[in-house]
Coordinates of C-alpha atoms and ligand atoms in Angstrom, one line a residue:
X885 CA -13.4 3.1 3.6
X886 CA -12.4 5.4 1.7
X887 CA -12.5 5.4 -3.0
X888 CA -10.6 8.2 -4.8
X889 CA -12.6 9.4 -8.3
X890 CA -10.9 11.5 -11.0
X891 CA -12.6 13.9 -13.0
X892 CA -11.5 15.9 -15.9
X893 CA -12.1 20.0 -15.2
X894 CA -13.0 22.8 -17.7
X895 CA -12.0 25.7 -16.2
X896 CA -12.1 29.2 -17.2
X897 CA -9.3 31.5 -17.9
X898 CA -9.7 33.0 -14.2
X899 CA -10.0 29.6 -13.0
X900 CA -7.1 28.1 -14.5
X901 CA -4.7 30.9 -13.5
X902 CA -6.4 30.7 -9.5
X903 CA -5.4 26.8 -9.9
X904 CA -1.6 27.9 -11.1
X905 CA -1.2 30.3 -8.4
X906 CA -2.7 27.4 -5.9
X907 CA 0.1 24.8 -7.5
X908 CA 3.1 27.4 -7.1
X909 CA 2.0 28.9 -3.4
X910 CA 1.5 25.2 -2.1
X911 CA 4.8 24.4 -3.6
X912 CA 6.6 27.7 -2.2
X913 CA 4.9 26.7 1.4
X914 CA 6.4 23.2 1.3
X915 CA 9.9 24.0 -0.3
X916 CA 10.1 26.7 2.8
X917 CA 8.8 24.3 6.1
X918 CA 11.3 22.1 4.3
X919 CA 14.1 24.5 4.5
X920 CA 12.7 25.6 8.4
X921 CA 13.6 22.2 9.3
X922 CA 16.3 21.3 7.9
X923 CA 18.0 24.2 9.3
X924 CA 16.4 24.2 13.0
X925 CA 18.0 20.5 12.7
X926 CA 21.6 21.4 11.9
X927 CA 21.3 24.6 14.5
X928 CA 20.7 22.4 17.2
X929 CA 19.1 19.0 16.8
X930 CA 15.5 20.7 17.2
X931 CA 13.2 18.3 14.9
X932 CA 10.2 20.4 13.8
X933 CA 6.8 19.5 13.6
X934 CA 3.7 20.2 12.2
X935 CA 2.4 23.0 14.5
X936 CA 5.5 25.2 14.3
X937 CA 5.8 24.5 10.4
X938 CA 1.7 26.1 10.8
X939 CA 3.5 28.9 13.1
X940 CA 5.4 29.9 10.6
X941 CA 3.0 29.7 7.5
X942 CA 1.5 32.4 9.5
X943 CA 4.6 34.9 9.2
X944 CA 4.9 33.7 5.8
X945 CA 1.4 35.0 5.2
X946 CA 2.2 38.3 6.2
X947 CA 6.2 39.1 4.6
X948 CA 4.0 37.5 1.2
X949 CA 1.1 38.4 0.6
X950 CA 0.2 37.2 -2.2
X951 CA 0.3 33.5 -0.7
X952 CA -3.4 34.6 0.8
X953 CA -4.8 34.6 -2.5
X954 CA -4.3 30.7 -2.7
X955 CA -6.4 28.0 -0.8
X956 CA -5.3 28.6 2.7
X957 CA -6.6 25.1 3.5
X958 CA -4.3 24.1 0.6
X959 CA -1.1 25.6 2.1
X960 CA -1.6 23.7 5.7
X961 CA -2.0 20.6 3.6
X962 CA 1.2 21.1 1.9
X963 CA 2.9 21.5 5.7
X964 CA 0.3 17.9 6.4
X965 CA 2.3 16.3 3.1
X966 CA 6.0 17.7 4.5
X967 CA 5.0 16.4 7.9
X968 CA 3.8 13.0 6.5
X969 CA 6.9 12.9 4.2
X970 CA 9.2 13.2 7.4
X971 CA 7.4 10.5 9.6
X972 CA 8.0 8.4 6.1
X973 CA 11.4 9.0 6.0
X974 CA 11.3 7.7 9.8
X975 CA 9.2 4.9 9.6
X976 CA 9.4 3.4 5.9
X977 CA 12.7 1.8 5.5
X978 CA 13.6 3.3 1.8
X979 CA 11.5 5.9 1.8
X980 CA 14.1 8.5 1.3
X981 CA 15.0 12.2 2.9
X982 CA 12.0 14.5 1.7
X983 CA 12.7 16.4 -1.5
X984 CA 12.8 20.0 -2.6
X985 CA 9.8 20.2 -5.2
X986 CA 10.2 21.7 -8.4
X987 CA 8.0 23.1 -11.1
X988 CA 10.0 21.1 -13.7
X989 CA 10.3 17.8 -11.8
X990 CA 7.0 17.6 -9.6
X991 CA 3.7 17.1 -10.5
X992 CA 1.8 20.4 -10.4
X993 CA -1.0 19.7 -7.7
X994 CA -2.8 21.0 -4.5
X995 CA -5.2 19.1 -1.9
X996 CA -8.0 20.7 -0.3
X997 CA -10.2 19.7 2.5
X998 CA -13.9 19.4 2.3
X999 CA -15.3 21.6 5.1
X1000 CA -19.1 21.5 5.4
X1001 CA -19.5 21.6 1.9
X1002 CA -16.6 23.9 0.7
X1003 CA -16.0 20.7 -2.1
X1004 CA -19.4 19.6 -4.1
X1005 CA -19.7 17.5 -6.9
X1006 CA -22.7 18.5 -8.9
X1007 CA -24.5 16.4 -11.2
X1008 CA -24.8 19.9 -13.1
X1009 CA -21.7 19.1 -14.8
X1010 CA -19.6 21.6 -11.9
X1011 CA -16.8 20.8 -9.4
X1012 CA -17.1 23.5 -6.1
X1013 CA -14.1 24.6 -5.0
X1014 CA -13.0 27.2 -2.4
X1015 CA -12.1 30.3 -3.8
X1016 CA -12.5 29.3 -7.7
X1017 CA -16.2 28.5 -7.5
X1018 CA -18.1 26.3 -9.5
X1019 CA -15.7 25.0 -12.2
X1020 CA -16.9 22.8 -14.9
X1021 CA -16.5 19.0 -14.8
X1022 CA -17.1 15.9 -16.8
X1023 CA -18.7 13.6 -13.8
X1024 CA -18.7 10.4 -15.7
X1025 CA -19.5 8.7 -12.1
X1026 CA -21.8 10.7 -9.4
X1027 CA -21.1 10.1 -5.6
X1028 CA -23.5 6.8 -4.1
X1029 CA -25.3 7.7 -1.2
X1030 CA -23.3 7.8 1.9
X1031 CA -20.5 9.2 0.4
X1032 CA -19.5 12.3 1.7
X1033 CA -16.4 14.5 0.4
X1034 CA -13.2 13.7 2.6
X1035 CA -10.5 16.0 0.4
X1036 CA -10.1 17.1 -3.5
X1037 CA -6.5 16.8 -5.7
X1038 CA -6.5 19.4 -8.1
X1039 CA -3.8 18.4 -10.7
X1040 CA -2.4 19.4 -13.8
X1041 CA -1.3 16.8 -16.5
X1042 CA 1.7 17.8 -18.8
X1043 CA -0.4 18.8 -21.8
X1044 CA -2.3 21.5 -19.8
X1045 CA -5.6 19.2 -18.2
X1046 CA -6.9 20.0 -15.4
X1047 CA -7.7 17.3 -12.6
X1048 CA -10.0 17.0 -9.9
X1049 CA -9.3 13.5 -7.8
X1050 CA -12.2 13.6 -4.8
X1051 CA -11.5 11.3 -2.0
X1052 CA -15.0 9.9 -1.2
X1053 CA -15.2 8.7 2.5
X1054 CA -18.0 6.0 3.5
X1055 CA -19.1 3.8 6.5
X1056 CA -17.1 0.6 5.8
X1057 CA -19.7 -2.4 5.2
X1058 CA -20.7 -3.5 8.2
X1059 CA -20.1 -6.6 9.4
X1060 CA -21.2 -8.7 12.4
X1061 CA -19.3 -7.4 15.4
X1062 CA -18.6 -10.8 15.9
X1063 CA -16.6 -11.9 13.1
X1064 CA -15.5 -8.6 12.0
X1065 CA -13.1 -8.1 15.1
X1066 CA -10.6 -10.6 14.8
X1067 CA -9.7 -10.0 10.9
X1068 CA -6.1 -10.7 9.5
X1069 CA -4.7 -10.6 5.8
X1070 CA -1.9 -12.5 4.4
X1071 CA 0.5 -11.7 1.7
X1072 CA 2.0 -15.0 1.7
X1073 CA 5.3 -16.0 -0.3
X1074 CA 6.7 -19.0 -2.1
X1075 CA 9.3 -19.3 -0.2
X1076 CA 7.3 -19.6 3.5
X1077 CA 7.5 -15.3 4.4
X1078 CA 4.6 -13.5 4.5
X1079 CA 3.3 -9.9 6.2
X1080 CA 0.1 -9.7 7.6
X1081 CA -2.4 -6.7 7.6
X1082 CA -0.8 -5.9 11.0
X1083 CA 2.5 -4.9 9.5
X1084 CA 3.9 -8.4 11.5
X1085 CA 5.9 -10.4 9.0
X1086 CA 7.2 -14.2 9.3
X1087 CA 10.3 -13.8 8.5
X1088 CA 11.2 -17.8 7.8
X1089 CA 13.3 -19.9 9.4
X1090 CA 17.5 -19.8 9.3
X1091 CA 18.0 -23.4 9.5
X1092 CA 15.6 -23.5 6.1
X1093 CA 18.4 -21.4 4.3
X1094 CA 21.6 -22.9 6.2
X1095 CA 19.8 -26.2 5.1
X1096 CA 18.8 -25.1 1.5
X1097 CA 23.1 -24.3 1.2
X1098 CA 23.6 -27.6 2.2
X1099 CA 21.3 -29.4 -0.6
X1100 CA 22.9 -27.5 -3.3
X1101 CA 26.3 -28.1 -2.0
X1102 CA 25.4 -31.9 -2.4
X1103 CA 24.2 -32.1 -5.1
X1104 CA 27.2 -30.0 -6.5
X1105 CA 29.4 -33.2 -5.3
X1106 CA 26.8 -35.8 -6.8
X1107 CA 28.2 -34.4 -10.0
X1108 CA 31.7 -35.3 -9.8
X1109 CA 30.8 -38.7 -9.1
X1110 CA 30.5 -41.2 -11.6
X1111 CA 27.0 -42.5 -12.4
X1112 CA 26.1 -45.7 -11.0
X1113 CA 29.4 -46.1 -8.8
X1114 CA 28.6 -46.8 -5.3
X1115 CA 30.0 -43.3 -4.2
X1116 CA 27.6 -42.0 -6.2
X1117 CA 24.9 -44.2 -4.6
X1118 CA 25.9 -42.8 -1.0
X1119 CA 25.8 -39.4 -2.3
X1120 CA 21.9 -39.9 -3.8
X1121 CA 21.1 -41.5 0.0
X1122 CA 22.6 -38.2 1.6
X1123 CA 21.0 -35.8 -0.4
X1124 CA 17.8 -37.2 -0.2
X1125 CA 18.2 -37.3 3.8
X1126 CA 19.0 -33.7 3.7
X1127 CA 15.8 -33.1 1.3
X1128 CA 14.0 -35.2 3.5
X1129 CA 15.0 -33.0 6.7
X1130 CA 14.7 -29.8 5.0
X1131 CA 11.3 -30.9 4.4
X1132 CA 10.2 -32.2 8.0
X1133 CA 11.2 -28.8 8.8
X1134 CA 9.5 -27.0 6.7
X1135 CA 6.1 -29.0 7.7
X1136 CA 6.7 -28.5 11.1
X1137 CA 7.2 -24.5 10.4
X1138 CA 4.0 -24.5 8.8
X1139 CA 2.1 -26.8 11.3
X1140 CA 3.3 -24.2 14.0
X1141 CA 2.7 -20.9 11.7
X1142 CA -1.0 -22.3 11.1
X1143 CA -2.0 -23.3 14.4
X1144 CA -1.1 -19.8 15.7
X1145 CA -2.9 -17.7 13.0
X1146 CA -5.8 -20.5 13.7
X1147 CA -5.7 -19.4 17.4
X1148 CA -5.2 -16.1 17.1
X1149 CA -7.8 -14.9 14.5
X1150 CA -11.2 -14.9 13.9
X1151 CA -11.2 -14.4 10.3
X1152 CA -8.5 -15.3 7.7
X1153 CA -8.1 -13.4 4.1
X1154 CA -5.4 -15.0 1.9
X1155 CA -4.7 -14.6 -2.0
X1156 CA -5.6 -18.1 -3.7
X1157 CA -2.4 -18.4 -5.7
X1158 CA -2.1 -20.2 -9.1
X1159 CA -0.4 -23.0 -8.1
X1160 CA 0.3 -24.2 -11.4
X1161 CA 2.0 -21.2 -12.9
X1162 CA 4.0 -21.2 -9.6
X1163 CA 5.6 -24.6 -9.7
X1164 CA 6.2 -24.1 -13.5
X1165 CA 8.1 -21.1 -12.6
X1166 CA 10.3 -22.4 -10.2
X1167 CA 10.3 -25.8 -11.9
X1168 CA 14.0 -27.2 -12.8
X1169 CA 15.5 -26.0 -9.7
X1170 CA 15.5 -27.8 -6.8
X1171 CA 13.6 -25.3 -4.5
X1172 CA 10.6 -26.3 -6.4
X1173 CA 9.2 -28.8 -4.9
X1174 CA 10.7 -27.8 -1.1
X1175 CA 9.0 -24.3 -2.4
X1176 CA 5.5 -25.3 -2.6
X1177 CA 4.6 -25.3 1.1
X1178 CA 1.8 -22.5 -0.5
X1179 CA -0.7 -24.8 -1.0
X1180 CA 0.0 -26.9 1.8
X1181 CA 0.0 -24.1 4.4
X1182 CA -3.5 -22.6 2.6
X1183 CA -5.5 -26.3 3.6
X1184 CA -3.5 -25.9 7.0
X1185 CA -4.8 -22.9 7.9
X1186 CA -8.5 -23.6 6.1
X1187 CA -8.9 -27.0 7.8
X1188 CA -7.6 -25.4 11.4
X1189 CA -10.2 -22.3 11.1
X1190 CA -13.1 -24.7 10.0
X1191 CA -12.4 -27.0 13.0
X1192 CA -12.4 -23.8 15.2
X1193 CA -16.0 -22.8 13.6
X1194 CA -13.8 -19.6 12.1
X1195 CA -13.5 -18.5 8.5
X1196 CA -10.8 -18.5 6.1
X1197 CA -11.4 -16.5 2.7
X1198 CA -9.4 -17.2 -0.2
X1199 CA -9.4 -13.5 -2.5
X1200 CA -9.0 -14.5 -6.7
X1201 CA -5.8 -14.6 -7.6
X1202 CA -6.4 -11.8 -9.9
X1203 CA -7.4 -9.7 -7.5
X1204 CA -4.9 -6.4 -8.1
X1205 CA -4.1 -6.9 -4.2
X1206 CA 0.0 -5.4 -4.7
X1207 CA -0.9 -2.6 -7.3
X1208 CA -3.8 -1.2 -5.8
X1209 CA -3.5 1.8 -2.9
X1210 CA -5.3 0.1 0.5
X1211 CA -5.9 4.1 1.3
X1212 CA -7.8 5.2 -1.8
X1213 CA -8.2 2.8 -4.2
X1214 CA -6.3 4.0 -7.1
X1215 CA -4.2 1.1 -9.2
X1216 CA -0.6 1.9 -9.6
X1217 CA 2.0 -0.5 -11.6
X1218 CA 4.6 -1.9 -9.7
X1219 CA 7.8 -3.5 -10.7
X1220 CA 9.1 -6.0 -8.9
X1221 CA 12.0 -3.9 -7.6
X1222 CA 10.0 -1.5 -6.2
X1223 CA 9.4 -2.0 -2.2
X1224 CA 7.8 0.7 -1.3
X1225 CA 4.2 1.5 -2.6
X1226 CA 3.8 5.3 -2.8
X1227 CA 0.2 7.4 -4.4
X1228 CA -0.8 10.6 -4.6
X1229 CA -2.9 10.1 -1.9
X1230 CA 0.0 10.7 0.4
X1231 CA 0.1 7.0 1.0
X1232 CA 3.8 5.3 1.7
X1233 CA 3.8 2.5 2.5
X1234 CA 6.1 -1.3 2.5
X1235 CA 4.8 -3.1 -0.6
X1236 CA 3.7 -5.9 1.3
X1237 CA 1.8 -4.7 3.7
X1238 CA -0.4 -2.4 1.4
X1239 CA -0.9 -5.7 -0.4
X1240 CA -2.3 -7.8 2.8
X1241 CA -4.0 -4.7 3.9
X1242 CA -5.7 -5.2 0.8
X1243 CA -6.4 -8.7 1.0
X1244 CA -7.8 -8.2 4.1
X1245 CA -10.0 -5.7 3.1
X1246 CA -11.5 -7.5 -0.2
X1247 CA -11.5 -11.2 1.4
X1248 CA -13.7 -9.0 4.3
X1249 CA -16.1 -7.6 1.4
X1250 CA -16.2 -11.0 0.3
X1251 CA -17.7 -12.7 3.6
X1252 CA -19.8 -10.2 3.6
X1253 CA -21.6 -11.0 0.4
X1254 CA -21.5 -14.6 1.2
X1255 CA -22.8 -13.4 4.6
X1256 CA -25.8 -11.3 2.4
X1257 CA -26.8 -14.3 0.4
X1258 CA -27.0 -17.1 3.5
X1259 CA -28.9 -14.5 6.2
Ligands
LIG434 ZN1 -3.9 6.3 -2.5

């Protein structure tokens, strides 16, 4: 596991101009692997990597020197973010062609890599740091035991305050081997979708939509019938036999999704949703009641694992499972539109995912207090 803390840094004068330097060397470094590959592409298809980007920094070292008086740890983690940036743009639908950074339009940062103690956090009130030495820090929150230093962000905000974000690294809770293999979170939807902590998503059924355009399409015609007439009567009796097939198929989707997950997993993490707010949300329409399968899939899936002698976990619904990062911890805001979750941490990721990842991960912290308590 892995929990990102941020602490405010007083640097000297020295200090402050070694961190500037760091920001617009790592920034140079990136802007120029960037430029490598893109035109080794358009030469002749050659896709670049990592290691020759690292080749390359090399030469770069020696036409500028002045790059060697920043973090050289620093500048191969600026190739690391390129490199992760392309595999992004490969593997995250959305995630977009990496971009040129700018000093105007990109936030002025650098990562380093804690190597055998190269990074410290001091309860003296200091930050170590290669190269710039002990820098003064407010550490409002010292490092449990356990934790030890994985990487440092050293940032600057827009009105000049310096940033230290240390990724602490720690043994995940441990968990009987037993129930701790076979683990799965859900990021379950309304409307019977979900994505799992494996990346696998249930994509629904087509016959549930093809039959969802046929409910609407009569009850359109109900309306042009007159009330009471016996047309109107036949029309009620058809569009309660669609409602009532729509919903036979809908159970049976959610019998079959259930029983699978039941078989497949040891341990179920789901988000307990708040049903109430859910189907007053949706309520008028006339998805909401077909809609509500939540509920009805949760005592599925709870009843299956309990007759199976497995465990199904049900995180609060307040739980900050879509806005916070499943790779560091940090909380970002979200809007609704955006599908991709992205933090400084270098994490991209699909929206939903990152959110069962998280369930998974808290509903597992979760047996394992209830685990604590019993034994
Ligand atoms: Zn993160």
């Amino acid at each position: 596991m892995n929990k990102a803390i941020k602490y405010r840094l007083y640097p000297t004068k020295e200090q402050a101009e070694y961190f500037l330097k760091c920001f617009g060397c790592c920034r140079f470094v990136y802007n120029q692997a960037l430029n490598w590959r893109i035109m080794a592409y358009n030469a002749d298809r050659t896709c670049l990597n990592y290691n020759d980007t690292a080749y390359g920094l090399v030469a770069l070292k020696r036409i500028y020197p002045w790059l060697k008086e920043a973090d050289s740890i620093a500048l191969q983690q600026s190739l690391r973010h390129l490199d992760t940036a392309f595999s992004n743009f490969f593997k995250v639908k959305g995630a977009g062609f990496p971009k040129f950074k700018s000093r105007k339009h990109n936030r002025r940062s650098y990562t380093t890599i804690n190597q055998k103690g190269t990074v410290a956090v001091s309860e003296d009130k200091y930050i170590k740091l290669p190269k710039a030495g002990k820098v003064k820090a407010r550490i409002h929150r010292s490092p449990e035991s356990g934790w030890n230093i994985k990487s440092t962000t050293i940032s600057m905000d827009s009105d000049g305050k310096f940033y230290a974000s240390v990724l602490y690294e720690y043994e995940s809770i441990t968990i009987p081997v037993a129930i701790s293999n076979n683990v799965i979170g859900l990021d379950y939807k309304s409307n019977g979708l979900y994505m799992d902590s494996n990346g696998n998503s249930h994509t629904g059924h087509k016959y549930y939509r093809a039959g969802q355009a046929k409910f609407a399409k009569a009850q359109r015609k109900l309306k042009n019938k007159a009330i009471g007439s016996s047309n109107y009567k036949k029309q009620q009796l058809k569009i309660s036999k669609i409602h009532k097939h729509i919903s036979n198929q809908r159970l049976d989707d959610l019998h079959k999704t259930s029983t699978k997950i039941a078989n497949q997993y040891d341990v179920v993490c789901v988000e307990s949703l708040n049903m109430k707010a859910m189907s007053n949300k949706s309520f008028g329409n006339g998805k909401a009641t077909m809609d509500n399968g939540y509920g009805m899939f949760l005592n599925m899936l709870e009843y299956k694992l309990n007759n199976r002698g497995k465990y199904f976990v049900k995180v609060d619904k307040w739980y900050p499972s879509s806005q916070t990062c499943c790779e560091c911890g940090r909380i970002h805001k979200l809007s609704l539109n955006d599908r991709i979750y992205r933090c400084e941490c270098g994490l991209t990721m699909d929206r939903d995912l990152n959110a069962a990842i998280n369930i998974r991960n808290e509903g597992l912290n979760l047996l394992y207090e209830q685990y604590q308590k019993v034994g």
